[in-house]
Amino acid sequence: MSVLVRVPATSANLGPGFDSLGLALDLHDEVEVELAGDDVEIEIDGHGAGEVDPGEGHLIISTMRATFDTLGVDQPKGIRLRCRNRIPHARGLGSSSAAIVAGVLAARAFADAPGFDDACALELAARIEGHPDNVAPCLYGGFTIAYTAQGTPQAVTLPVHEDVRPVVLIPDFRLSTEAARGLLPATVPHAEAAANAANAALLVHALTRRPDLLLTATHDHLHQKYRAPAMPRTADLVERLRSAGVPAVVSGAGPTILAFSIGSAQDLIAPEVGSDWHIQPLNVDPVGAFVQFPETR
């Protein structure tokens, strides 16, 4: 028995929406999972090949094990993974969240646990990842607002305005989320926190109804400037793009940049970027993670 899971890349924060706002993008990893044999076998095509743990320590495998435990299901001896990875690793595009969501949904499919719905999947994925801002759009698709109520991670999805066109600018260098988080201060000035709250609220309106407000709405006061020393090229390019009128932010913890191409903004991006960044226009993925069994393909 095997299952195919398709999971999208995501961009979190979107500027001022630190640890809460996220967007699913139409760049996908595909994982075919089979319960067979006596060992863990992993084949990887694309990003992570020859780099990630080839055994029980692989994030999809460990997530599947954790999900089986949560569901009270006996652990299978052998698991075979065939991964087609198109999401770059350690670039701020949610590769770890994609792996976690894939693992949770694959295990759920094998366990045939109808009571373990998407809300349960989000809670477990967020617990494994540590925060819900990437796993929420990966699971649900579209533009998501992740929050915690009574200690439980939850999320809502909102439609994105048809004129919003994401563009990711991917550099050739990496930055771990842990390293980026380590640069954040324990406290920030009250005035900056208030300004950030206003922009985050405005960003919800801008993405869903008023794209013309995106340049103002994406201005961050909470995390990007503190992380800039770890990725000076990213910080410099974000500043230059914004000075040119392009709504640009650090994608997740970086170092990738997410820009929004509104009207003529697309024409302004390439001259600022140069040749050492990969410019990739993408659409918003409205579906999120998708599971198929072989007989339905």
Short mmCIF file of C-alpha atoms in Angstrom, two decimals, residues 22-265:
data_model
loop_
_atom_site.label_atom_id
_atom_site.label_comp_id
_atom_site.label_asym_id
_atom_site.label_seq_id
_atom_site.Cartn_x
_atom_site.Cartn_y
_atom_site.Cartn_z
CA GLY A 22 1.59 32.81 5.95
CA LEU A 23 1.07 32.21 2.26
CA ALA A 24 1.08 28.94 0.30
CA LEU A 25 2.95 29.04 -3.03
CA ASP A 26 2.67 26.82 -6.10
CA LEU A 27 6.10 25.25 -5.68
CA HIS A 28 5.73 21.70 -4.42
CA ASP A 29 7.45 18.69 -2.95
CA GLU A 30 5.95 15.29 -3.74
CA VAL A 31 6.46 12.31 -1.46
CA GLU A 32 5.43 8.76 -2.29
CA VAL A 33 5.26 6.65 0.85
CA GLU A 34 4.99 2.89 1.06
CA LEU A 35 4.76 0.67 4.12
CA ALA A 36 6.86 -2.29 3.10
CA GLY A 37 9.95 -4.27 4.04
CA ASP A 38 11.81 -4.24 7.33
CA ASP A 39 13.88 -1.05 7.04
CA VAL A 40 13.64 2.62 6.20
CA GLU A 41 14.55 3.32 2.57
CA ILE A 42 14.70 6.84 1.18
CA GLU A 43 15.22 8.05 -2.39
CA ILE A 44 15.56 11.79 -2.95
CA ASP A 45 15.43 13.67 -6.22
CA GLY A 46 16.18 17.37 -5.95
CA HIS A 47 16.94 19.49 -2.90
CA GLY A 48 18.45 17.63 0.04
CA ALA A 49 19.79 14.72 -2.00
CA GLY A 50 22.96 13.51 -0.32
CA GLU A 51 22.49 15.94 2.57
CA VAL A 52 19.54 14.95 4.76
CA ASP A 53 19.39 11.95 7.10
CA PRO A 54 18.75 8.82 5.02
CA GLY A 55 17.19 6.84 7.86
CA GLU A 56 15.01 7.15 10.96
CA GLY A 57 16.22 10.71 11.53
CA HIS A 58 14.67 11.95 8.30
CA LEU A 59 12.04 14.54 9.19
CA ILE A 60 9.23 12.83 7.30
CA ILE A 61 10.02 9.48 8.92
CA SER A 62 10.27 10.90 12.45
CA THR A 63 7.03 12.83 11.90
CA MET A 64 5.25 9.71 10.68
CA ARG A 65 6.45 7.83 13.77
CA ALA A 66 5.21 10.64 16.03
CA THR A 67 1.84 10.64 14.25
CA PHE A 68 1.42 6.87 14.55
CA ASP A 69 2.17 7.20 18.28
CA THR A 70 -0.37 10.02 18.62
CA LEU A 71 -2.99 7.90 16.87
CA GLY A 72 -2.19 4.82 18.96
CA VAL A 73 -1.29 2.82 15.86
CA ASP A 74 1.40 0.14 15.79
CA GLN A 75 4.59 1.33 14.18
CA PRO A 76 5.36 -0.25 10.79
CA LYS A 77 8.75 -1.85 10.47
CA GLY A 78 9.61 -0.69 7.01
CA ILE A 79 8.86 2.66 5.37
CA ARG A 80 9.93 3.59 1.86
CA LEU A 81 10.05 7.21 0.76
CA ARG A 82 10.49 8.55 -2.75
CA CYS A 83 10.88 12.30 -2.47
CA ARG A 84 10.80 14.79 -5.34
CA ASN A 85 11.97 17.95 -3.61
CA ARG A 86 11.46 21.26 -5.39
CA ILE A 87 11.43 23.48 -2.29
CA PRO A 88 14.93 24.80 -1.47
CA HIS A 89 16.25 23.94 1.99
CA ALA A 90 17.20 26.55 4.61
CA ARG A 91 16.00 29.42 2.43
CA GLY A 92 12.86 30.57 4.25
CA LEU A 93 10.34 28.76 2.03
CA GLY A 94 9.00 26.26 4.55
CA SER A 95 10.83 23.09 3.52
CA SER A 96 10.74 21.67 7.05
CA SER A 97 7.05 22.49 7.44
CA ALA A 98 6.37 20.78 4.11
CA ALA A 99 8.16 17.65 5.34
CA ILE A 100 6.26 17.70 8.64
CA VAL A 101 2.86 18.15 7.00
CA ALA A 102 3.69 15.38 4.51
CA GLY A 103 4.61 13.05 7.36
CA VAL A 104 1.48 13.80 9.37
CA LEU A 105 -0.86 13.38 6.40
CA ALA A 106 0.83 10.21 5.14
CA ALA A 107 0.57 8.56 8.55
CA ARG A 108 -3.06 9.68 8.89
CA ALA A 109 -3.87 8.15 5.51
CA PHE A 110 -2.33 4.81 6.46
CA ALA A 111 -3.96 4.79 9.89
CA ASP A 112 -7.44 5.49 8.46
CA ALA A 113 -8.28 7.75 11.39
CA PRO A 114 -11.36 9.84 10.41
CA GLY A 115 -11.49 11.50 13.82
CA PHE A 116 -8.02 12.94 13.29
CA ASP A 117 -9.14 15.87 11.14
CA ASP A 118 -7.18 18.80 9.70
CA ALA A 119 -7.45 20.71 12.98
CA CYS A 120 -5.77 17.79 14.74
CA ALA A 121 -3.16 17.60 11.98
CA LEU A 122 -2.41 21.32 12.39
CA GLU A 123 -2.01 20.95 16.15
CA LEU A 124 0.43 18.06 15.82
CA ALA A 125 2.39 19.64 12.94
CA ALA A 126 2.71 22.93 14.85
CA ARG A 127 3.92 21.08 17.94
CA ILE A 128 6.61 19.31 15.92
CA GLU A 129 7.64 22.47 14.04
CA GLY A 130 7.46 24.72 17.08
CA HIS A 131 5.11 27.34 15.59
CA PRO A 132 2.15 27.25 13.17
CA ASP A 133 2.86 30.07 10.70
CA ASN A 134 4.30 27.79 7.98
CA VAL A 135 2.45 24.54 8.65
CA ALA A 136 -0.94 26.33 8.50
CA PRO A 137 -0.67 27.56 4.88
CA CYS A 138 1.06 24.32 3.89
CA LEU A 139 -1.88 22.32 5.21
CA TYR A 140 -4.76 24.61 4.21
CA GLY A 141 -3.38 26.56 1.24
CA GLY A 142 -3.93 30.23 0.45
CA PHE A 143 -3.39 33.07 2.91
CA THR A 144 -3.64 31.98 6.53
CA ILE A 145 -3.75 33.63 9.91
CA ALA A 146 -2.42 31.26 12.57
CA TYR A 147 -3.17 31.84 16.23
CA THR A 148 -3.44 29.98 19.52
CA ALA A 149 -6.69 29.63 21.49
CA GLN A 150 -6.77 27.87 24.86
CA GLY A 151 -3.29 26.57 24.14
CA THR A 152 -4.25 25.02 20.81
CA PRO A 153 -2.83 26.21 17.45
CA GLN A 154 -5.59 27.18 15.03
CA ALA A 155 -5.82 28.93 11.68
CA VAL A 156 -8.24 30.65 9.33
CA THR A 157 -7.85 30.98 5.57
CA LEU A 158 -8.72 34.09 3.58
CA PRO A 159 -8.94 34.58 -0.21
CA VAL A 160 -6.10 36.51 -1.84
CA HIS A 161 -6.93 39.36 -4.20
CA GLU A 162 -6.53 38.33 -7.84
CA ASP A 163 -4.01 41.11 -8.52
CA VAL A 164 -1.53 39.80 -5.93
CA ARG A 165 1.36 38.04 -7.71
CA PRO A 166 4.11 36.62 -5.45
CA VAL A 167 7.69 36.59 -6.70
CA VAL A 168 10.42 34.83 -4.73
CA LEU A 169 14.06 35.87 -4.99
CA ILE A 170 16.19 32.92 -3.92
CA PRO A 171 19.90 33.45 -3.15
CA ASP A 172 22.66 30.87 -3.36
CA PHE A 173 23.35 30.98 0.39
CA ARG A 174 21.45 29.48 3.32
CA LEU A 175 20.39 30.51 6.80
CA SER A 176 18.95 28.25 9.47
CA THR A 177 15.76 29.29 11.24
CA GLU A 178 17.44 28.66 14.60
CA ALA A 179 20.27 31.06 13.78
CA ALA A 180 17.83 33.75 12.64
CA ARG A 181 15.65 33.37 15.74
CA GLY A 182 18.70 33.64 17.95
CA LEU A 183 19.17 37.25 16.87
CA LEU A 184 15.76 38.42 18.07
CA PRO A 185 15.71 40.55 21.24
CA ALA A 186 13.66 39.52 24.26
CA THR A 187 11.75 42.83 24.19
CA VAL A 188 11.00 45.57 21.66
CA PRO A 189 9.93 49.20 22.19
CA HIS A 190 6.20 49.66 22.76
CA ALA A 191 5.91 52.13 19.88
CA GLU A 192 7.41 49.61 17.45
CA ALA A 193 5.10 46.86 18.67
CA ALA A 194 2.08 49.15 18.18
CA ALA A 195 3.19 50.15 14.69
CA ASN A 196 3.73 46.51 13.79
CA ALA A 197 0.26 45.52 15.01
CA ALA A 198 -1.26 48.25 12.83
CA ASN A 199 0.65 47.12 9.76
CA ALA A 200 -0.22 43.46 10.32
CA ALA A 201 -3.90 44.36 10.48
CA LEU A 202 -3.56 46.50 7.35
CA LEU A 203 -1.76 43.65 5.58
CA VAL A 204 -4.80 41.39 5.93
CA HIS A 205 -6.89 44.07 4.20
CA ALA A 206 -4.21 44.70 1.56
CA LEU A 207 -3.82 41.04 0.58
CA THR A 208 -7.54 40.39 0.38
CA ARG A 209 -9.01 43.69 -0.87
CA ARG A 210 -6.50 46.52 -1.42
CA PRO A 211 -3.23 45.39 -3.03
CA ASP A 212 -2.31 49.03 -3.59
CA LEU A 213 -1.65 49.25 0.18
CA LEU A 214 0.90 46.41 0.21
CA LEU A 215 4.01 48.61 0.28
CA THR A 216 2.87 50.31 3.48
CA ALA A 217 1.32 47.16 4.96
CA THR A 218 4.43 45.00 4.55
CA HIS A 219 6.68 47.33 6.56
CA ASP A 220 8.02 45.40 9.57
CA HIS A 221 9.20 46.79 12.91
CA LEU A 222 9.53 43.53 14.82
CA HIS A 223 12.11 41.13 13.39
CA GLN A 224 13.72 41.93 10.04
CA LYS A 225 16.15 44.61 11.18
CA TYR A 226 17.36 42.41 14.05
CA ARG A 227 18.07 39.54 11.66
CA ALA A 228 19.78 41.73 9.05
CA PRO A 229 23.36 41.09 10.32
CA ALA A 230 22.95 37.39 9.50
CA MET A 231 21.92 38.14 5.90
CA PRO A 232 23.22 41.56 4.84
CA ARG A 233 22.68 40.88 1.12
CA THR A 234 19.04 40.07 1.77
CA ALA A 235 18.54 43.12 3.96
CA ASP A 236 20.18 45.38 1.39
CA LEU A 237 18.07 44.04 -1.48
CA VAL A 238 14.83 44.32 0.50
CA GLU A 239 15.65 47.96 1.21
CA ARG A 240 16.49 48.70 -2.43
CA LEU A 241 13.33 47.04 -3.71
CA ARG A 242 11.15 48.89 -1.22
CA SER A 243 12.83 52.18 -2.13
CA ALA A 244 11.89 51.42 -5.75
CA GLY A 245 8.26 50.94 -4.72
CA VAL A 246 8.18 47.13 -4.63
CA PRO A 247 6.48 45.51 -1.60
CA ALA A 248 9.32 43.21 -0.53
CA VAL A 249 9.91 41.30 2.70
CA VAL A 250 12.14 38.59 4.09
CA SER A 251 10.47 35.24 3.46
CA GLY A 252 10.15 33.46 6.79
CA ALA A 253 13.50 33.55 8.55
CA GLY A 254 15.25 34.23 5.21
CA PRO A 255 17.40 34.55 3.28
CA THR A 256 14.88 34.34 0.40
CA ILE A 257 12.93 37.50 -0.37
CA LEU A 258 9.20 37.55 -1.13
CA ALA A 259 8.05 40.42 -3.33
CA PHE A 260 4.58 41.23 -4.53
CA SER A 261 4.25 42.13 -8.18
CA ILE A 262 1.47 44.70 -8.36
CA GLY A 263 0.98 46.63 -11.59
CA SER A 264 4.42 47.68 -12.83
CA ALA A 265 6.29 46.25 -9.84
#
